[in-house]
Coordinates of N, CA and C in Angstrom, one line a residue:
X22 N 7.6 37.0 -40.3 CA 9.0 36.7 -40.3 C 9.7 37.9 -41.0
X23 N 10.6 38.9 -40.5 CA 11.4 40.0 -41.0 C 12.9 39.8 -40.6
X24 N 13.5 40.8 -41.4 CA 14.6 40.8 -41.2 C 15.3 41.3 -42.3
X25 N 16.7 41.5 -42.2 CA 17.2 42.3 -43.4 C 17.1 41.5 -44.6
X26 N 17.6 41.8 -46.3 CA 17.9 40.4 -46.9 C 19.0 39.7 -46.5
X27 N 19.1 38.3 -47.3 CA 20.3 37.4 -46.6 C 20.3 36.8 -45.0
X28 N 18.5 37.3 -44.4 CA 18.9 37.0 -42.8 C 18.6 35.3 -43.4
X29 N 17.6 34.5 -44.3 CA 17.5 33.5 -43.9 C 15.9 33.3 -44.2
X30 N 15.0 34.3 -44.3 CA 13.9 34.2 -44.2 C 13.3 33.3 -44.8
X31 N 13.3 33.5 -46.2 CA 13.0 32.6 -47.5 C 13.7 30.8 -46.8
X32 N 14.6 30.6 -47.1 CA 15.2 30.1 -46.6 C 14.7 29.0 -45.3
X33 N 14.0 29.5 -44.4 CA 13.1 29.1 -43.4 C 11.9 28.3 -43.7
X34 N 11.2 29.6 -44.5 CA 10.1 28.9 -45.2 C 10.0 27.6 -46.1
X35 N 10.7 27.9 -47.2 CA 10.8 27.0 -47.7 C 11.3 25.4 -47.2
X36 N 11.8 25.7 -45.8 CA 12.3 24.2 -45.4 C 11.4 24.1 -45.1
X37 N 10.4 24.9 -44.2 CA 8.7 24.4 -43.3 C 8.1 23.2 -45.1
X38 N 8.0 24.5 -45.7 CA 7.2 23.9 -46.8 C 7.8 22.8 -47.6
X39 N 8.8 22.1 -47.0 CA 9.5 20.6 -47.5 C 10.0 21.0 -48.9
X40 N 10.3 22.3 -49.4 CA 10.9 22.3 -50.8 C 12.4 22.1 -50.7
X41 N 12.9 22.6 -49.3 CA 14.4 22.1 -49.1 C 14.3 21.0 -47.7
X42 N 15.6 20.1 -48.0 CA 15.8 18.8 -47.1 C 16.8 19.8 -45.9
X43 N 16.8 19.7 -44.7 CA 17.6 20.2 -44.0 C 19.0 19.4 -43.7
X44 N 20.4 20.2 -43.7 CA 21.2 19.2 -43.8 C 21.5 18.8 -42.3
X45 N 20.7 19.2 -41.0 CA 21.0 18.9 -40.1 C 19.3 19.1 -38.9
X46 N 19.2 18.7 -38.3 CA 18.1 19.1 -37.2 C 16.6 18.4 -38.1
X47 N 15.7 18.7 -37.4 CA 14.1 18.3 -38.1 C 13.0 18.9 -38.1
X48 N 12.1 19.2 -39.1 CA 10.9 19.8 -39.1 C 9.7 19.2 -38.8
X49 N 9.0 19.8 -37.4 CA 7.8 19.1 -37.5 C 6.9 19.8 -37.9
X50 N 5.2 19.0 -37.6 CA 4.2 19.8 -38.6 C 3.1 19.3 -37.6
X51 N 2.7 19.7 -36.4 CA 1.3 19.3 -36.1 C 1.9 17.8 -35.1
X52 N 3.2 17.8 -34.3 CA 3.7 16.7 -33.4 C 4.0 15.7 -34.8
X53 N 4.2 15.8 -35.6 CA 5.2 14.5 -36.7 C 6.5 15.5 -37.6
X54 N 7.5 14.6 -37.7 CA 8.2 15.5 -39.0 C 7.5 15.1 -40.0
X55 N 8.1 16.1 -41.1 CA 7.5 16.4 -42.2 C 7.4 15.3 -43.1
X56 N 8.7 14.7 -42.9 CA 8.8 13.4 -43.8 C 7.6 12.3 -43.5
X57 N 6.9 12.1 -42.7 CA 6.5 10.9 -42.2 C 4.7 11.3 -43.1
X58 N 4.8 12.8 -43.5 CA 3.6 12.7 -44.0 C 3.4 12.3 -45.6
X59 N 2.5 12.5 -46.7 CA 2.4 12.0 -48.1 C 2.5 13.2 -48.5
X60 N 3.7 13.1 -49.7 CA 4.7 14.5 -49.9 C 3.5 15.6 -50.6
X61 N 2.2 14.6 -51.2 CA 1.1 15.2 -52.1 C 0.2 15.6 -50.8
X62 N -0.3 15.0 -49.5 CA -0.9 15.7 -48.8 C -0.4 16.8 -48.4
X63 N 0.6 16.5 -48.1 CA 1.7 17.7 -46.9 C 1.8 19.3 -47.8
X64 N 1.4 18.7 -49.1 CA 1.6 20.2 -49.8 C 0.3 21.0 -50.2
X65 N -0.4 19.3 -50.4 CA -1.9 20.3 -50.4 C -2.1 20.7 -49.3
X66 N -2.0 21.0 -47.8 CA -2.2 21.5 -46.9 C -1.3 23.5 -46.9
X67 N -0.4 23.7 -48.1 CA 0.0 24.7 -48.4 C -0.6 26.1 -49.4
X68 N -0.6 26.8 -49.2 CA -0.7 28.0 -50.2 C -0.3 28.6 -50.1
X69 N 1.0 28.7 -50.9 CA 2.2 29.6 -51.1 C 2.6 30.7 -52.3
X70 N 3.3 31.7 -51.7 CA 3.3 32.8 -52.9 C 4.7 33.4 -52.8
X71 N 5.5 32.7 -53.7 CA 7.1 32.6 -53.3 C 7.2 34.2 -54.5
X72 N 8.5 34.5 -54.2 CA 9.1 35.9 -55.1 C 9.1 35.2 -56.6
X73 N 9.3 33.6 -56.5 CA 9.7 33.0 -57.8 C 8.5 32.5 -58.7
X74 N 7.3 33.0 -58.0 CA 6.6 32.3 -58.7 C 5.9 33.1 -60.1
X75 N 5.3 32.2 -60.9 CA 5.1 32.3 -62.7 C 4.2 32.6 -62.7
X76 N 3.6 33.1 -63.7 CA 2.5 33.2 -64.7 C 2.0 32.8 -65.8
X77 N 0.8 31.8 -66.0 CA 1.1 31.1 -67.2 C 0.0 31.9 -68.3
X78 N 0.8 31.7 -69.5 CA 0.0 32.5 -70.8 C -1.5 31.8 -71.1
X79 N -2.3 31.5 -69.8 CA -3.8 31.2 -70.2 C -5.2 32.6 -69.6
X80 N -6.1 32.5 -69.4 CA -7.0 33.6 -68.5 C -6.4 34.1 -67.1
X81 N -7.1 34.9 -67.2 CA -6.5 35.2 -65.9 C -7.3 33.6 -64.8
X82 N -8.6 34.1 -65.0 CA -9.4 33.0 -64.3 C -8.9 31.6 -64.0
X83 N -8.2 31.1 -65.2 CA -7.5 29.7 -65.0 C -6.0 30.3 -64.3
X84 N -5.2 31.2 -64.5 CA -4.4 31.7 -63.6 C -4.5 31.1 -61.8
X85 N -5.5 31.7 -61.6 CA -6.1 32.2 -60.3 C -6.1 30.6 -59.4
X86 N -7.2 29.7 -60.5 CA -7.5 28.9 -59.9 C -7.3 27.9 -60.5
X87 N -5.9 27.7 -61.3 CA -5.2 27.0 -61.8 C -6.0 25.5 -62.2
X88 N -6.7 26.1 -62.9 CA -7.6 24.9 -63.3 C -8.0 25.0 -64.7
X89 N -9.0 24.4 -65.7 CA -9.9 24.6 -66.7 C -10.9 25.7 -66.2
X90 N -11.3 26.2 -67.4 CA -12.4 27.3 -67.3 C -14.0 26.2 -66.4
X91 N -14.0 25.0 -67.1 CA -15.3 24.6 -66.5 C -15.1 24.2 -65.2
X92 N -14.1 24.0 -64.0 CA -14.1 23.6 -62.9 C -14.0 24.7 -61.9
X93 N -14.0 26.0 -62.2 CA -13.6 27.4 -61.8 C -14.9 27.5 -60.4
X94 N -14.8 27.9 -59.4 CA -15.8 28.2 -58.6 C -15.8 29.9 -58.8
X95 N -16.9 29.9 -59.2 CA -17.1 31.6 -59.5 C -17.2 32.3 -58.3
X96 N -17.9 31.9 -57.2 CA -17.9 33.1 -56.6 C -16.7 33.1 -55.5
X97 N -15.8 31.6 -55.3 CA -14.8 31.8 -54.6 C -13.5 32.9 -55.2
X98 N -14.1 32.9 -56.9 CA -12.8 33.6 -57.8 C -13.4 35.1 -57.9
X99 N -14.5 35.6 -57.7 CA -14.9 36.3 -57.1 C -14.5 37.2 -55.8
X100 N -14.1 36.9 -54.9 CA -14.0 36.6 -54.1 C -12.6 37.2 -53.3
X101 N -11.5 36.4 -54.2 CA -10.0 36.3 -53.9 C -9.7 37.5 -54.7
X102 N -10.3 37.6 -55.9 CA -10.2 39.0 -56.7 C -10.6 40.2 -56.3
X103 N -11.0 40.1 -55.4 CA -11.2 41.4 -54.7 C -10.6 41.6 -53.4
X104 N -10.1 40.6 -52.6 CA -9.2 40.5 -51.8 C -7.6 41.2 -52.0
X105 N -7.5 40.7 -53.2 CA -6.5 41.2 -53.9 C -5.9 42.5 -54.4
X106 N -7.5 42.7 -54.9 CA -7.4 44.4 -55.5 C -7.1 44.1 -56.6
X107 N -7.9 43.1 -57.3 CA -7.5 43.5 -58.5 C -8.6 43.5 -59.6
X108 N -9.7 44.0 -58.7 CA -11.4 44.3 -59.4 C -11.4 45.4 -60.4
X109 N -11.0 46.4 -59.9 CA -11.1 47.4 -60.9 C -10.4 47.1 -62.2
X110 N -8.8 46.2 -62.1 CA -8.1 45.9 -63.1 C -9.0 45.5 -64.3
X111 N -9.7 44.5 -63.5 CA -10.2 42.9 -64.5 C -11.6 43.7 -64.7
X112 N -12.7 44.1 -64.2 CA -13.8 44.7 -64.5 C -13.0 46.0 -66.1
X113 N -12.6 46.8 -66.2 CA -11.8 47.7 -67.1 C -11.7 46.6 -68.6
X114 N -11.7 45.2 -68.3 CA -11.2 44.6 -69.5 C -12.8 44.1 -70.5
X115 N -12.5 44.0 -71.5 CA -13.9 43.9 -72.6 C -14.1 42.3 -72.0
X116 N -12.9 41.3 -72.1 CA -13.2 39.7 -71.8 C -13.3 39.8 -70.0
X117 N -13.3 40.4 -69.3 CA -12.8 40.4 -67.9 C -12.1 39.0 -67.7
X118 N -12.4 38.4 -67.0 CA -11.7 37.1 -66.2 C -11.3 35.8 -67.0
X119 N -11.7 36.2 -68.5 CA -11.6 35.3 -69.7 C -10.5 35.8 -70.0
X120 N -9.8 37.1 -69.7 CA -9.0 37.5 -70.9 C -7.5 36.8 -70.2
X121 N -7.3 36.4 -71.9 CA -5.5 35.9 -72.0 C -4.5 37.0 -71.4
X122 N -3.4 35.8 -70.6 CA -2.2 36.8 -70.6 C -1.1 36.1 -71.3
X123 N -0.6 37.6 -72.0 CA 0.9 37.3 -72.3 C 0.5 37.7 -74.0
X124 N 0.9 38.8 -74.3 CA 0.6 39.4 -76.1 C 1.3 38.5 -76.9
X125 N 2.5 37.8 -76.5 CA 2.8 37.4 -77.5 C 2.4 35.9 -78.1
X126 N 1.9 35.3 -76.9 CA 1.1 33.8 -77.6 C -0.4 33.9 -78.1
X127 N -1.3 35.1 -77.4 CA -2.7 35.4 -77.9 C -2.4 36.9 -78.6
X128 N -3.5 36.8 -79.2 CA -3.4 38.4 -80.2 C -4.5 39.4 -79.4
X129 N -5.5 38.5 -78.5 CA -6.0 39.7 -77.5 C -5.7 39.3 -76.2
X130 N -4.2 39.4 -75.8 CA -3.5 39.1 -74.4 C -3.4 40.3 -73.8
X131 N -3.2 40.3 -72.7 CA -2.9 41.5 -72.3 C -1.2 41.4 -71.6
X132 N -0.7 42.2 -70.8 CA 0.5 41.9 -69.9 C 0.7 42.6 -68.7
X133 N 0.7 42.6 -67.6 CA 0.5 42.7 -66.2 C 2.0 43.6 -65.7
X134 N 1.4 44.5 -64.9 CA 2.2 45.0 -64.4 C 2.7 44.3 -63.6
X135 N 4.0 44.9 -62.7 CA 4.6 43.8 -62.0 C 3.9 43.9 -60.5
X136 N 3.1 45.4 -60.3 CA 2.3 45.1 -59.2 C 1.2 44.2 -59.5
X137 N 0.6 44.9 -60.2 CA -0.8 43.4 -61.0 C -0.6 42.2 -60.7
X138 N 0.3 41.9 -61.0 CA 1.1 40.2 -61.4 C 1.3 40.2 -59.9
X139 N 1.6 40.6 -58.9 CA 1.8 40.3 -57.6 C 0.2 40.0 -57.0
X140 N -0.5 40.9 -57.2 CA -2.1 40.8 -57.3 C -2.7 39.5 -57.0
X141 N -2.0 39.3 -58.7 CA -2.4 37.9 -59.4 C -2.7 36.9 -58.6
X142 N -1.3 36.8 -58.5 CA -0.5 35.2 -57.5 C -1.4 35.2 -56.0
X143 N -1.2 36.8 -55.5 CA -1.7 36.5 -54.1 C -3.4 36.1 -54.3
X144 N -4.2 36.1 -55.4 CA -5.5 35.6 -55.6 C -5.5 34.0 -55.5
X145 N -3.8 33.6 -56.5 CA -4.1 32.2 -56.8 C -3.7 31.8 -55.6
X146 N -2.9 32.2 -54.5 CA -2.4 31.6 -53.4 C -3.7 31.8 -52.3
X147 N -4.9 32.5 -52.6 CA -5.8 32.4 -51.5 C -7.2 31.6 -52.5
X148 N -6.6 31.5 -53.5 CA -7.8 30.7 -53.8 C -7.9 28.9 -53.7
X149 N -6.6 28.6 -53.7 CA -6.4 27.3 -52.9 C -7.2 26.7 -51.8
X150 N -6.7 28.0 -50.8 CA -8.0 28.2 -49.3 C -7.1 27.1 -48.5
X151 N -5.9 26.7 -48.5 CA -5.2 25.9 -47.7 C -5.1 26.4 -46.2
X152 N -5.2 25.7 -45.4 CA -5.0 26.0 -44.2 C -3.8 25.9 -43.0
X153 N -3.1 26.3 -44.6 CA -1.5 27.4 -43.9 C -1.2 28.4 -45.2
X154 N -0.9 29.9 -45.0 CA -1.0 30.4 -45.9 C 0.0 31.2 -46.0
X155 N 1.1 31.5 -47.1 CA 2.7 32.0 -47.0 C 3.4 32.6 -48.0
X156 N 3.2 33.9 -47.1 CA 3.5 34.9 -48.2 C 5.0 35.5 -47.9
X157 N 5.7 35.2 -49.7 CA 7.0 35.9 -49.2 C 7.4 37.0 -49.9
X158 N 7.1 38.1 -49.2 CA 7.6 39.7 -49.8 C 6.1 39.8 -50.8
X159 N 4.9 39.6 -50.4 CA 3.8 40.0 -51.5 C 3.6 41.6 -51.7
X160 N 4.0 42.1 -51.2 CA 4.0 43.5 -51.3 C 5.2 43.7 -52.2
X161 N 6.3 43.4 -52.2 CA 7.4 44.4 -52.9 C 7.3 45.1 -54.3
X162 N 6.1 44.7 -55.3 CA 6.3 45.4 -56.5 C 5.2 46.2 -56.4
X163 N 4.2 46.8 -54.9 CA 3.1 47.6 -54.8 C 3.8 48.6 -54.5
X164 N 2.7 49.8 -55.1 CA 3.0 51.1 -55.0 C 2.1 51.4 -53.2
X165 N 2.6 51.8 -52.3 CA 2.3 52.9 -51.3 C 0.6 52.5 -50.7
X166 N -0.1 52.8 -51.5 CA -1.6 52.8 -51.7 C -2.3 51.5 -51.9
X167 N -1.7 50.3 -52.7 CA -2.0 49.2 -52.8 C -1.5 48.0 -51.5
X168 N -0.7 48.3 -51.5 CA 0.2 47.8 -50.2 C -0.4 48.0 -48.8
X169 N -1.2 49.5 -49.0 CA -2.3 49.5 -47.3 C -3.3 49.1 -47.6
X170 N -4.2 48.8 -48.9 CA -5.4 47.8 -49.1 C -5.3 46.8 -48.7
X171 N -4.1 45.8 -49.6 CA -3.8 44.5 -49.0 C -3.6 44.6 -47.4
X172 N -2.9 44.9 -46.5 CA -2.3 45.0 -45.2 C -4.5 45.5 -45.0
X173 N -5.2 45.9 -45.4 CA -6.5 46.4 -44.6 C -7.4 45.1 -44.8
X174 N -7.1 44.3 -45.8 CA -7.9 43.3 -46.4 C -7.4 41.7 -45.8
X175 N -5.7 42.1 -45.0 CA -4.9 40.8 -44.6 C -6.0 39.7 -43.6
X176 N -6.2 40.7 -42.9 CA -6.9 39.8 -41.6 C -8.2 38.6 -42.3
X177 N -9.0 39.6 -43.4 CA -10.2 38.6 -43.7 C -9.6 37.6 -44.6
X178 N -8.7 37.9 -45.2 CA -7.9 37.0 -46.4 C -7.4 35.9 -45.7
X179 N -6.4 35.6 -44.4 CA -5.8 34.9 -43.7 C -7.0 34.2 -42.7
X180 N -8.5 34.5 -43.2 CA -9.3 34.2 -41.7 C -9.0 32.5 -41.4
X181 N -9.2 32.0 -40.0 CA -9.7 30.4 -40.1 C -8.5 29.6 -40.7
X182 N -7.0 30.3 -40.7 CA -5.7 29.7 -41.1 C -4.5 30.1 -40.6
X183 N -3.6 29.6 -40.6 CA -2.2 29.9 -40.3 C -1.8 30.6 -41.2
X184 N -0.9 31.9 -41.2 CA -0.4 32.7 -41.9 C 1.2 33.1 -41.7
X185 N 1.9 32.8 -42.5 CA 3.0 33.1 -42.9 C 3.7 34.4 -43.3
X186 N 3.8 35.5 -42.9 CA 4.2 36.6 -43.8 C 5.6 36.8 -43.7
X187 N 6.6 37.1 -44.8 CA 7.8 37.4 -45.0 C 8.2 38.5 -45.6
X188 N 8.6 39.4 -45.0 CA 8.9 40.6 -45.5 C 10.3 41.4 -44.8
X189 N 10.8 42.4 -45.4 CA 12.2 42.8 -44.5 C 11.4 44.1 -44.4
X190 N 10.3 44.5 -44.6 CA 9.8 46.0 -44.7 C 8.9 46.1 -43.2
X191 N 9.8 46.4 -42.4 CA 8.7 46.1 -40.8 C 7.5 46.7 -40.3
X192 N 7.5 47.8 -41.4 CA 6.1 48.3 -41.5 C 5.0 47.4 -41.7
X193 N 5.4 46.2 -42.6 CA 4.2 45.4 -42.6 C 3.6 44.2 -41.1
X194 N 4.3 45.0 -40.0 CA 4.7 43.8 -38.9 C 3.7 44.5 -37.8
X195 N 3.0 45.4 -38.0 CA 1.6 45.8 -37.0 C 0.9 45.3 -37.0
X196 N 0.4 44.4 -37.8 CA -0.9 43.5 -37.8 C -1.3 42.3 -37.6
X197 N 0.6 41.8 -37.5 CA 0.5 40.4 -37.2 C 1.1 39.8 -35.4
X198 N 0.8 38.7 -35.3 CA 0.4 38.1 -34.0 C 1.5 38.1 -33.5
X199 N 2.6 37.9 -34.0 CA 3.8 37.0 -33.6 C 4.7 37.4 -34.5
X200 N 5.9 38.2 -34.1 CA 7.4 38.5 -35.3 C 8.0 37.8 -34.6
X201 N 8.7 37.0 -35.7 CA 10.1 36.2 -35.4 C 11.2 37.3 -36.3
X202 N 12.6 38.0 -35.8 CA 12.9 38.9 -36.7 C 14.8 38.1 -36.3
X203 N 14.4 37.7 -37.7 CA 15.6 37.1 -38.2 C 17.0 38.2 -37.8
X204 N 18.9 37.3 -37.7 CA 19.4 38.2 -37.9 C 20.3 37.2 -37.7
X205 N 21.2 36.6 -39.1 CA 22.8 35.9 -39.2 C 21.8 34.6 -38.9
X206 N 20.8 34.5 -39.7 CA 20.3 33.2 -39.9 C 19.7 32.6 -38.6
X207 N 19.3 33.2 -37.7 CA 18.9 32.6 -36.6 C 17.7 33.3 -35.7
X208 N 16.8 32.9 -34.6 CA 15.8 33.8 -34.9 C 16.5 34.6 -33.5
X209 N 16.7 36.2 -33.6 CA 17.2 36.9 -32.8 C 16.8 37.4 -31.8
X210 N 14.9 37.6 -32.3 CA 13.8 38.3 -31.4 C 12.9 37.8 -31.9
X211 N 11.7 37.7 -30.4 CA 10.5 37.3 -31.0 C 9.3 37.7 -30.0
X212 N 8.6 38.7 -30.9 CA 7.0 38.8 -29.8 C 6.6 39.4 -30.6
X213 N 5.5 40.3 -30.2 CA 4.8 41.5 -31.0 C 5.5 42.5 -31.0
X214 N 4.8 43.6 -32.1 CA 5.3 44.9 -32.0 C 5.6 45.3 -31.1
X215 N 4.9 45.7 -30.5 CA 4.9 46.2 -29.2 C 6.0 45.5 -28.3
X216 N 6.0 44.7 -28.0 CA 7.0 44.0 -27.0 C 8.2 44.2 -27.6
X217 N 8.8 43.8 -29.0 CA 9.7 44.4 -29.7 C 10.3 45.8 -29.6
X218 N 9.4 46.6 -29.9 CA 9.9 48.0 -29.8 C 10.3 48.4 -28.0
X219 N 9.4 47.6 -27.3 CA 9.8 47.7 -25.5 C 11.1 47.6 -25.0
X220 N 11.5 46.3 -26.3 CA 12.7 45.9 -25.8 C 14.0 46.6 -26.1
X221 N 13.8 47.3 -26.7 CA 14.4 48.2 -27.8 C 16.2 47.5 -28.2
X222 N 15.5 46.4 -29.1 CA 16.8 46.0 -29.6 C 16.8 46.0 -31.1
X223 N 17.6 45.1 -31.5 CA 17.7 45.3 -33.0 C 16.4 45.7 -34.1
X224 N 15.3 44.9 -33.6 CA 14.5 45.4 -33.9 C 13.9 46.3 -34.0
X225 N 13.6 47.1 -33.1 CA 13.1 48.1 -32.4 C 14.4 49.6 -33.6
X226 N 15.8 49.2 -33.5 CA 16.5 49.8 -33.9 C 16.4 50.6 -35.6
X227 N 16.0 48.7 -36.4 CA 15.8 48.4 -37.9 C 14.1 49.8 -37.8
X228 N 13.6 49.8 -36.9 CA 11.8 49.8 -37.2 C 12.0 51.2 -37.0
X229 N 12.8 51.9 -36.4 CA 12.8 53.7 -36.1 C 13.8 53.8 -37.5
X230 N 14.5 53.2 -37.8 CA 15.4 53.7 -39.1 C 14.6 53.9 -40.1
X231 N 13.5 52.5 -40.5 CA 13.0 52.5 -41.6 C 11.6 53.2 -41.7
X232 N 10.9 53.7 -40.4 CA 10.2 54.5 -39.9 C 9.8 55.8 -40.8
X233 N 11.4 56.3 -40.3 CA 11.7 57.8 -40.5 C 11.2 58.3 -41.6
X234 N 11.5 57.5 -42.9 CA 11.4 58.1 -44.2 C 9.5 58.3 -44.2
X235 N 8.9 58.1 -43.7 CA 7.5 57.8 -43.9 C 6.6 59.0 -42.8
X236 N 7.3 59.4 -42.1 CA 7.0 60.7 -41.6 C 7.3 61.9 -41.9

């Protein structure tokens, strides 16, 4: 899902994922609306990685897999941590996957960059393992280099699931199945890359502008 900011995107998602009520029209999920399912199933069926989401001052490991240290599946945390790119981070640390975040509630905490911390979340949002998975803008605090790991790592990350990506940066729109490319809140175009750029509309227009700087 792309598009400029303010097209709507966020916005979209979040009604799929029932956090907003629509004030008009209905969401279905699988041939039912949304409402008719159990508001705790309907969400356990989610793993989501919103711009808004936290960090809480425990391990990283309970971070991840938002649980106690003794319920942790190691090699699934294993796993998402390297998906992520954030092995070399956590291997570099004396506690690795034990160690506290946040200096100022522990005295050996550490504190995360803001790419790290994007890292983070996308570990705890694939370590759920939900089978719809929705990512909004997970790239924006990566530097260049981390941003083509992720985007080389997307396909095995997303395997065996529904994938969501939202981003206004349409460089990240080569790898996926299907762009819907937002524009005045509504969906304006929609196919692959390729068929996009064929058509040479707004899309096609946004994707040669934002292009340029990168050649």
């Amino acid at each position: 899902v792309v598009g400029l900011n303010g097209a709507g995107k966020t916005t979209l998602i979040k009604l799929i994922c029932g956090l907003y009520t629509p004030s008009s029209g209905k969401i279905f999920a699988g041939g039912h609306e949304i409402d008719e399912y159990n508001r705790e199933a309907y969400y356990s069926m989610i793993s989501a990685l919103f711009q808004t989401s936290h960090i809480l001052p425990i391990s990283i490991a309970e971070n991840i897999a938002v649980c106690e240290k003794e319920g942790i599946d190691q090699a699934k945390l294993d796993a998402v941590i390297r998906l992520s790119g954030l092995t070399e981070k956590i291997q570099a640390l004396p506690e690795k996957t034990d160690t506290p975040i946040n200096k100022s509630v522990h005295a050996n905490g550490i504190e995360l960059s803001g790419g790290e911390a994007q890292k983070l979340l996308f570990a705890r949002a694939l370590y759920k393992d939900a089978p719809l998975l929705v990512l909004d803008e997970p790239t924006s605090a990566l530097d260049p280099i981390a941003e083509s790991r992720m985007y080389a790592n997307y396909n095995e990350a997303a395997a065996n699931r529904t994938s969501i990506f939202i981003s206004h940066r349409l460089a990240s729109t080569r790898f996926c199945d299907r762009i819907l490319f937002l524009d005045g809140k509504t969906i304006a175009e929609e196919g692959t890359h390729e068929e996009l750029m064929a058509a040479g509309g707004k899309y096609a227009d946004l994707y040669k502008t934002q292009s340029q700087y990168y050649q």
